[in-house]
Coordinates of C-alpha atoms and ligand atoms in Angstrom, one line a residue:
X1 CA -6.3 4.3 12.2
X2 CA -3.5 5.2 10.2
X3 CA -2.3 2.6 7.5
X4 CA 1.6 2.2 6.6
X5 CA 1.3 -0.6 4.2
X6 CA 4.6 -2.4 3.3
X7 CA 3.2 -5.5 1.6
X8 CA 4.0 -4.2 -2.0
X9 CA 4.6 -1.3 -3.9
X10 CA 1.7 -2.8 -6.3
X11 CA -0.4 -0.8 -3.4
X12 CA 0.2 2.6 -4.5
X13 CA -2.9 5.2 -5.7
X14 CA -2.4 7.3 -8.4
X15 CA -1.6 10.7 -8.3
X16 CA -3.9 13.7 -8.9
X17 CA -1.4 14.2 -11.3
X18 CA -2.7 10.7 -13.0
X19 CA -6.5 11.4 -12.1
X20 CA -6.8 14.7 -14.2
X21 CA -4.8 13.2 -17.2
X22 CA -7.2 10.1 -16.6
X23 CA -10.2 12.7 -17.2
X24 CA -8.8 14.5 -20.3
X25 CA -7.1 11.8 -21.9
X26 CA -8.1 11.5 -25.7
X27 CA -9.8 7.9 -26.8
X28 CA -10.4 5.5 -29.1
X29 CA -10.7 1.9 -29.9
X30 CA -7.3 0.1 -29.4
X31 CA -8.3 -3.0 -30.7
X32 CA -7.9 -0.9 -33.9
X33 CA -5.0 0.5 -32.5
X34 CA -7.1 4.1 -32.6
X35 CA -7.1 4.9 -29.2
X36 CA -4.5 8.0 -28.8
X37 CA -3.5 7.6 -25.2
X38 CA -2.5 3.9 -25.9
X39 CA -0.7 5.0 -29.1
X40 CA 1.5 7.4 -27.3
X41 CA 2.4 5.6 -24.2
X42 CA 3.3 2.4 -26.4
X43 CA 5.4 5.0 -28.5
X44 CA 7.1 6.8 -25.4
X45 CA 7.4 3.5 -23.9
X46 CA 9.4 2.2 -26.9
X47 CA 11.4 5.5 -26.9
X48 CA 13.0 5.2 -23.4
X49 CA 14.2 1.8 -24.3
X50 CA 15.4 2.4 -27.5
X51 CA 13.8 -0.6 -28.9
X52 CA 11.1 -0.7 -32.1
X53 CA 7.9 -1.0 -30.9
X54 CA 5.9 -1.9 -27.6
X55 CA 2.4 -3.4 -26.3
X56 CA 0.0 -2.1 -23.0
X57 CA -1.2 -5.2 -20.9
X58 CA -3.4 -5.1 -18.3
X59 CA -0.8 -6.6 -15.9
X60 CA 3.0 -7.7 -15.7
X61 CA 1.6 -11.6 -15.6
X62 CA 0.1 -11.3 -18.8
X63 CA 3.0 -9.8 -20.4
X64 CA 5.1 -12.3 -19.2
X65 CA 2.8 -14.7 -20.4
X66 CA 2.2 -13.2 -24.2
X67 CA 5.8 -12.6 -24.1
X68 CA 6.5 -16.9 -23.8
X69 CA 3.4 -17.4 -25.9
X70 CA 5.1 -15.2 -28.8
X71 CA 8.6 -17.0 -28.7
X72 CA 7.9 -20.6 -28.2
X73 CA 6.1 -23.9 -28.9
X74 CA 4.5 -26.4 -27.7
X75 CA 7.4 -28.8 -26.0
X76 CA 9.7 -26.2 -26.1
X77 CA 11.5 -25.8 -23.1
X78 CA 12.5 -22.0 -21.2
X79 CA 15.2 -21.5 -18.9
X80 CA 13.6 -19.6 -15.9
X81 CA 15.3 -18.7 -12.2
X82 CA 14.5 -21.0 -9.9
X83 CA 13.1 -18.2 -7.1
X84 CA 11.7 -15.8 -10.4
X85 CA 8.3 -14.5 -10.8
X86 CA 7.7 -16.5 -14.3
X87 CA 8.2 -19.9 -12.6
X88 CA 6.5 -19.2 -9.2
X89 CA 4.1 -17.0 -9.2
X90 CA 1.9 -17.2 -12.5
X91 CA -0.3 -20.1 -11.7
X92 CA 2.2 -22.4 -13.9
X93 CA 0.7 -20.4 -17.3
X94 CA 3.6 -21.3 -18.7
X95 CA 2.6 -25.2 -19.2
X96 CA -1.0 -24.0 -19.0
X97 CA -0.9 -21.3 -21.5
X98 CA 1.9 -22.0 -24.2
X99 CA 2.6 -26.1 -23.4
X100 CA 6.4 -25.2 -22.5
X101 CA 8.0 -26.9 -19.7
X102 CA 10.2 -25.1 -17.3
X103 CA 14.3 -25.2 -16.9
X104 CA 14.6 -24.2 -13.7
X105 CA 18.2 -23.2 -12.5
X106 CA 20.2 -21.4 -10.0
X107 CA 19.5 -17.7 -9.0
X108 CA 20.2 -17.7 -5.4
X109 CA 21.6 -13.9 -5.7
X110 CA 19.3 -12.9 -8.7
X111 CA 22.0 -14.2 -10.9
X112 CA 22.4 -17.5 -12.9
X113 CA 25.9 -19.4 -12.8
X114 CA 27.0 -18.9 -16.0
X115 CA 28.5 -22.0 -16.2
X116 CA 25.0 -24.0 -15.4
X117 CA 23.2 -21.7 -17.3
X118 CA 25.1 -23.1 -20.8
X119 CA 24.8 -26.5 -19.4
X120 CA 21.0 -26.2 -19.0
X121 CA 20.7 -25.1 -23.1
X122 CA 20.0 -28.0 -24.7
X123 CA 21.8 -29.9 -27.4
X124 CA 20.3 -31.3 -30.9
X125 CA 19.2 -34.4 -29.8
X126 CA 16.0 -36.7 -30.9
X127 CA 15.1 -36.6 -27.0
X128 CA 15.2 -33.2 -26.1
X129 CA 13.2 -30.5 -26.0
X130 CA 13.6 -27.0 -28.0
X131 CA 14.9 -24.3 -25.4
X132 CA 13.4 -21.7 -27.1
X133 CA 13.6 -18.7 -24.4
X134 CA 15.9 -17.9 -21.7
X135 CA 14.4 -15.5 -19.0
X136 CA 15.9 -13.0 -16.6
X137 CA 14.5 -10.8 -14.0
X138 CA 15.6 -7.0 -12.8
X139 CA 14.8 -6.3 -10.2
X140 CA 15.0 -9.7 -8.7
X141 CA 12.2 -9.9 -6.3
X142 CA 12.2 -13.4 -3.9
X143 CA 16.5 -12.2 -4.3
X144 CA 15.6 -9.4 -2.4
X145 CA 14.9 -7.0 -4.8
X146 CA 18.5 -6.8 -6.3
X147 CA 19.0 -4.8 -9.3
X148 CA 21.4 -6.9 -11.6
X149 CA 24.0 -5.0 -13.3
X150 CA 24.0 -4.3 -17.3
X151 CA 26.9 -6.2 -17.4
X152 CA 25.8 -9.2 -16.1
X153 CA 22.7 -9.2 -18.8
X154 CA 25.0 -8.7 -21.5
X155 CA 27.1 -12.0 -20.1
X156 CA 24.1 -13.4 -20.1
X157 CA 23.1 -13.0 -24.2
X158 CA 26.8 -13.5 -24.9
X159 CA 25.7 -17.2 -24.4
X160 CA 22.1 -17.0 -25.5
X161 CA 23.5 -15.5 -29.0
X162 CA 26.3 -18.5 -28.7
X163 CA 23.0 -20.7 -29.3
X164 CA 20.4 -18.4 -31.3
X165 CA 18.6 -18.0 -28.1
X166 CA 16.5 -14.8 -27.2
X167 CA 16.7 -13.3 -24.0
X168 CA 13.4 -12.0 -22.2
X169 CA 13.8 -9.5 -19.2
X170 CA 10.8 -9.3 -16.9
X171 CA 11.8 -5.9 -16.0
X172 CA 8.6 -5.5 -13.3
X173 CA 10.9 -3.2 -11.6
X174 CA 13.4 -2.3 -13.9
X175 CA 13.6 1.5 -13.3
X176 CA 14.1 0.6 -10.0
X177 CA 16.9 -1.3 -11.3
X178 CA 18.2 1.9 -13.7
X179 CA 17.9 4.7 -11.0
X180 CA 20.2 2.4 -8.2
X181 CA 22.9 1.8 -10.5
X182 CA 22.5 5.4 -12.6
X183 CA 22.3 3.6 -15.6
X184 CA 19.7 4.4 -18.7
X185 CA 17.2 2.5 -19.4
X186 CA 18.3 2.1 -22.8
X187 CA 21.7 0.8 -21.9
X188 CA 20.6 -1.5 -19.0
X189 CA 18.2 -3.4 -22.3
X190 CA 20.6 -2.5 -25.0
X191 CA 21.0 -6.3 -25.9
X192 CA 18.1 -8.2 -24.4
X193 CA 15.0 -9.1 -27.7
X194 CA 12.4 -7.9 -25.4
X195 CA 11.3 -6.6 -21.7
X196 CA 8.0 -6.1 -20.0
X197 CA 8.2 -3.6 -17.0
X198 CA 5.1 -2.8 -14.7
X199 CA 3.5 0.7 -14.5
X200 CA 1.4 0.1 -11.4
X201 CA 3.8 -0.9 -8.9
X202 CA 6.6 1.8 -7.9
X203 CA 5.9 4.5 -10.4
X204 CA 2.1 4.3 -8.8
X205 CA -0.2 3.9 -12.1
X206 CA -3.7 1.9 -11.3
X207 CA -3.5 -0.6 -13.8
X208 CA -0.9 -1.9 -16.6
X209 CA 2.5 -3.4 -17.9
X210 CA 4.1 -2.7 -20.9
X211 CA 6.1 -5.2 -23.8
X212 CA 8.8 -3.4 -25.5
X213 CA 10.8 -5.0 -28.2
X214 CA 11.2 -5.8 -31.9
X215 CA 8.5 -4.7 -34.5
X216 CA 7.7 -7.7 -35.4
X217 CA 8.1 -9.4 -31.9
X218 CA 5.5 -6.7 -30.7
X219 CA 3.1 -7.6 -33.6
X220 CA 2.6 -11.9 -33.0
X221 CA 2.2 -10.5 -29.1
X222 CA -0.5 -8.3 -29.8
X223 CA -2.7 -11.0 -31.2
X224 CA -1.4 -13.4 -28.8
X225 CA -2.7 -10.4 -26.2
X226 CA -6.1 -10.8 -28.5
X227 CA -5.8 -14.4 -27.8
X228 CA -5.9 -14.1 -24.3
X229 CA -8.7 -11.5 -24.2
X230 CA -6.3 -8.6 -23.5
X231 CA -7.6 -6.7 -26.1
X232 CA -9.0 -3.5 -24.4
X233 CA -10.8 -0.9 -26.2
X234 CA -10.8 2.7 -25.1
X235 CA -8.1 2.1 -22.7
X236 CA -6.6 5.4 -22.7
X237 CA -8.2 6.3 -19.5
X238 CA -5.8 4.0 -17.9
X239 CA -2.7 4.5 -20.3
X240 CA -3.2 8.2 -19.2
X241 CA -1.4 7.3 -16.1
X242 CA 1.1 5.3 -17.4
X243 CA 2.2 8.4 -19.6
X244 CA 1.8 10.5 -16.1
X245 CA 4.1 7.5 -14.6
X246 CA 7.3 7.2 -17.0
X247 CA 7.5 10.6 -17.0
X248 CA 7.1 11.8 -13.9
X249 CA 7.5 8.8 -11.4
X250 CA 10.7 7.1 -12.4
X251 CA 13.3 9.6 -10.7
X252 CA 11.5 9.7 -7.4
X253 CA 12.0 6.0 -7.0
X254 CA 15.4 6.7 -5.6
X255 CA 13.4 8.2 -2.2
X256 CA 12.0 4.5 -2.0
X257 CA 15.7 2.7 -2.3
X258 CA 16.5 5.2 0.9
X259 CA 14.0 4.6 2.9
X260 CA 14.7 0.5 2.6
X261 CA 18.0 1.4 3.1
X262 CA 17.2 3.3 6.0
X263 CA 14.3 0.1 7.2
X264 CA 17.4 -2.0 6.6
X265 CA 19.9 -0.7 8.8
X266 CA 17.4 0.0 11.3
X267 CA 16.2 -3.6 11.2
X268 CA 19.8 -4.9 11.5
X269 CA 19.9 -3.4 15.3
X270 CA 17.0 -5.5 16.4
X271 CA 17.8 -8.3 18.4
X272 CA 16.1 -11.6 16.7
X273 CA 16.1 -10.1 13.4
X274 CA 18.5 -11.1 10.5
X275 CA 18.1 -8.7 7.4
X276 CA 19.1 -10.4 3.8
X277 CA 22.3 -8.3 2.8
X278 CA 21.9 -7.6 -1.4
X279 CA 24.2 -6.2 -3.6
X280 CA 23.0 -3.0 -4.5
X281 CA 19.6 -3.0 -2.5
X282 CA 16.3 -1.3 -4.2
X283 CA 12.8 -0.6 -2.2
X284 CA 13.0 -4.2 -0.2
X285 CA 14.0 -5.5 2.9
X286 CA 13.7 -9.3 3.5
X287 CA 14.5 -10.7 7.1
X288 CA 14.4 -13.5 8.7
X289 CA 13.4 -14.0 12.4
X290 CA 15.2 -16.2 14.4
X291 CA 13.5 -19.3 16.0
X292 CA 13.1 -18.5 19.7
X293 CA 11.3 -15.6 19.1
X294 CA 7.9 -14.3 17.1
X295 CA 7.5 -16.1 13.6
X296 CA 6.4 -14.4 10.4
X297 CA 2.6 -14.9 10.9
X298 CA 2.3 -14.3 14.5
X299 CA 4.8 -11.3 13.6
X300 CA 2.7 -9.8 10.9
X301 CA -0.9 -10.0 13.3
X302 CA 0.8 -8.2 16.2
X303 CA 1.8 -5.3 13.5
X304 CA -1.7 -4.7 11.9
X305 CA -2.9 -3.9 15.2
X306 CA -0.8 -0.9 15.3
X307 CA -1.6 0.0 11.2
X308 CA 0.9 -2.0 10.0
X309 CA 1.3 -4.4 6.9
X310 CA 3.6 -6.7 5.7
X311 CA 4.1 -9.7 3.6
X312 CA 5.1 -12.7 5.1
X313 CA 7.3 -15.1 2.7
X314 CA 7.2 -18.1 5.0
X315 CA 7.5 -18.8 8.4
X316 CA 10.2 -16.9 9.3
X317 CA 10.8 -14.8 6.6
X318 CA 9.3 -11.3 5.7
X319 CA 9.2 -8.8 3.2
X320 CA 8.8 -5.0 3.2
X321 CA 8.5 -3.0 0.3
X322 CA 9.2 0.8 0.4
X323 CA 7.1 2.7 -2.1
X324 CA 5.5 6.7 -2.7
X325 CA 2.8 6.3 -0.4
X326 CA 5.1 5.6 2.5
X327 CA 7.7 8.8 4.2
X328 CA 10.7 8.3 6.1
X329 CA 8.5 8.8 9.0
X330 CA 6.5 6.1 8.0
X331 CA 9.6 4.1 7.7
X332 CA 10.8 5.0 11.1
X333 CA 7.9 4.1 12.5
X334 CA 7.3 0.9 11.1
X335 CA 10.8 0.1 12.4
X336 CA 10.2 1.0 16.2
X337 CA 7.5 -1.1 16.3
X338 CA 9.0 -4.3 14.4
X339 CA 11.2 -3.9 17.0
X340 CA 9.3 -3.2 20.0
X341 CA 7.4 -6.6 18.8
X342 CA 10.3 -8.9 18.4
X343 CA 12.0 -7.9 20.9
X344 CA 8.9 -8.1 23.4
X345 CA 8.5 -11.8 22.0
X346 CA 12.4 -12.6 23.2
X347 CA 11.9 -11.1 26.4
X348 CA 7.8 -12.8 26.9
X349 CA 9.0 -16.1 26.0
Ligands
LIG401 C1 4.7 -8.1 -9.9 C2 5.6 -8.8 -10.8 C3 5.1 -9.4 -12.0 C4 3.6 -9.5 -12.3 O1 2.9 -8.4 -12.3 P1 1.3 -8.4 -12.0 O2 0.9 -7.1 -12.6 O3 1.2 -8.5 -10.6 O4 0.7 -9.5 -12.8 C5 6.0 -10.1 -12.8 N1 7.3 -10.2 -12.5 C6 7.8 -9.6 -11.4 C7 9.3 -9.7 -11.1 C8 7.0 -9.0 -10.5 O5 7.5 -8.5 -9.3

């Protein structure tokens, strides 16, 4: 049977493309920072942002995790999003890993208040903890995979630099983020201390994140990375594809934003269905399912029968990701059937 798999765009195979530079690619040890591949990828990587240096990871988690590790202490304190990645979905690392306690505030939309966000910096005070970090995240995933706008970041460090705070973008998605709004990738970073964005979600790599940031930022994380056991050794073989990715990959994730758009609008025709409106939407679509009809679970076991995968948030709310190893026709199809389903359900029950 034939598979259209909207769980995540962490799914995607590499490219044949990625497979034959996978096979030639030149290697080394990168523990002594010889291997090639890893050299060149960290240096194009750095490149596109315009920033000094950056570090290969084996996966976004870790280089949000090295990232914390590098700028704080133990009892420091970080100011995360409520609904972000950092804060939900790491396994609490961040009190595991570093000994930092979480801020958690407001980011309903993908966007802090900016008045509760200077309220949640701490004071000098004998009872309070350092906040050492403040963290965003573009695209916003559990927001619905909203790309935030370079001008909101840079309201963002006005206040961080008002307190001597860095900024840290998880930027899983951010060229998702740069091709919705047209803006560089340089630009949309231009005054955040350091990023990490994922290789092997949208732009379709197997394996890998990379850091980007300051020289010296970029050195403490790579032995933090050692610390972890992230130090790899002829990794090249997997950089290859990351070097196939960033150039290749990035402009074709505007196909992906249609075909959610197109999920999206489709979606918003089905009778029991609420879809999450966003801003300026990327490759999601959440939706809720109104009570009276099929929940999320039920919703979601009805679907793979037909081929059909999708990530259910809770119980009434799903998400579909759009990514290069679905078509429009996938799209379309996945749509008729959603809506043959919940439909059926208002009608059965
Ligand atoms: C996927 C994701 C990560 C983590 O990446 P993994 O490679 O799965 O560890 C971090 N932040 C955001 C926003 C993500 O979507």
């Amino acid at each position: 049977m034939k598979i259209i798999d909207l769980r995540s765009d962490t799914v995607t195979t590499p490219t044949d493309e990625m497979r034959e530079a996978m096979m030639k690619a030149k290697v080394g040890d990168d523990v002594y920072r010889e291997d090639p591949t890893v050299n060149e990828l960290e240096e194009l990587a750095a490149f596109i942002f315009k920033k000094e240096a950056a570090l290969f990871v084996v996966s976004g988690t870790m280089a949000n995790q090295v990232s914390v590790m590098t700028y704080t202490q133990r009892g420091d304190e970080i100011i995360v999003g409520r609904n972000s990645h950092i804060y939900n979905y790491e396994v609490g690392a961040i009190a595991a890993l570093s000994g930092v306690q979480a801020m958690p505030i407001n980011d309903e939309n993908g966007m802090f208040s900016l008045v509760e966000l200077e309220e949640a910096i701490r004071p000098e005070n004998i009872h309070f903890p350092r906040t050492a970090l403040i963290t965003l995240e573009n695209t916003h995933n559990r927001a619905g995979g909203v790309a935030l706008s370079k001008e909101y970041i840079d309201e963002v460090v006005d206040i961080a630099d008002r307190h001597g705070i860095p900024v840290y973008l998880d930027g899983a998605r951010i060229f998702n983020a740069c091709v919705a709004l047209g803006v560089e990738p340089s630009k949309m970073v231009e005054r955040v201390d350091a990023l990490m964005f994922c290789l092997s979600k949208g732009l379709g790599a197997p394996i890998g994140s990379v850091i980007v940031g300051r020289k010296d930022f970029i050195e403490k994380a790579r032995k933090m990375r050692k610390r972890l056991g992230g130090g790899m050794r002829q990794a090249g073989v997997i950089a290859a594809c990351g070097i196939v990715a960033l150039n290749k990959m990035v402009q074709r994730l505007k196909e992906d934003h249609e075909n959610a758009e197109l999920l999206a609008n489709e979606l918003s025709q089905v009778k029991g269905i609420v879809v999450e409106p966003v801003a300026v939407r990327t490759n999601m679509v959440y939706f809720m399912l109104l009570p009276g009809g099929i929940d999320a679970p039920q919703l979601a076991k009805k679907l793979l029968e037909r081929g059909i995968k999708i990530s259910v948030v809770s119980k009434r709310r799903v998400r579909l990701v759009t990514h290069k190893d679905v078509s429009r026709e996938d799209v379309i199809e996945a749509a008729k059937a959603i809506k043959e389903v919940v439909e059926g359900s208002w009608r059965d029950g």
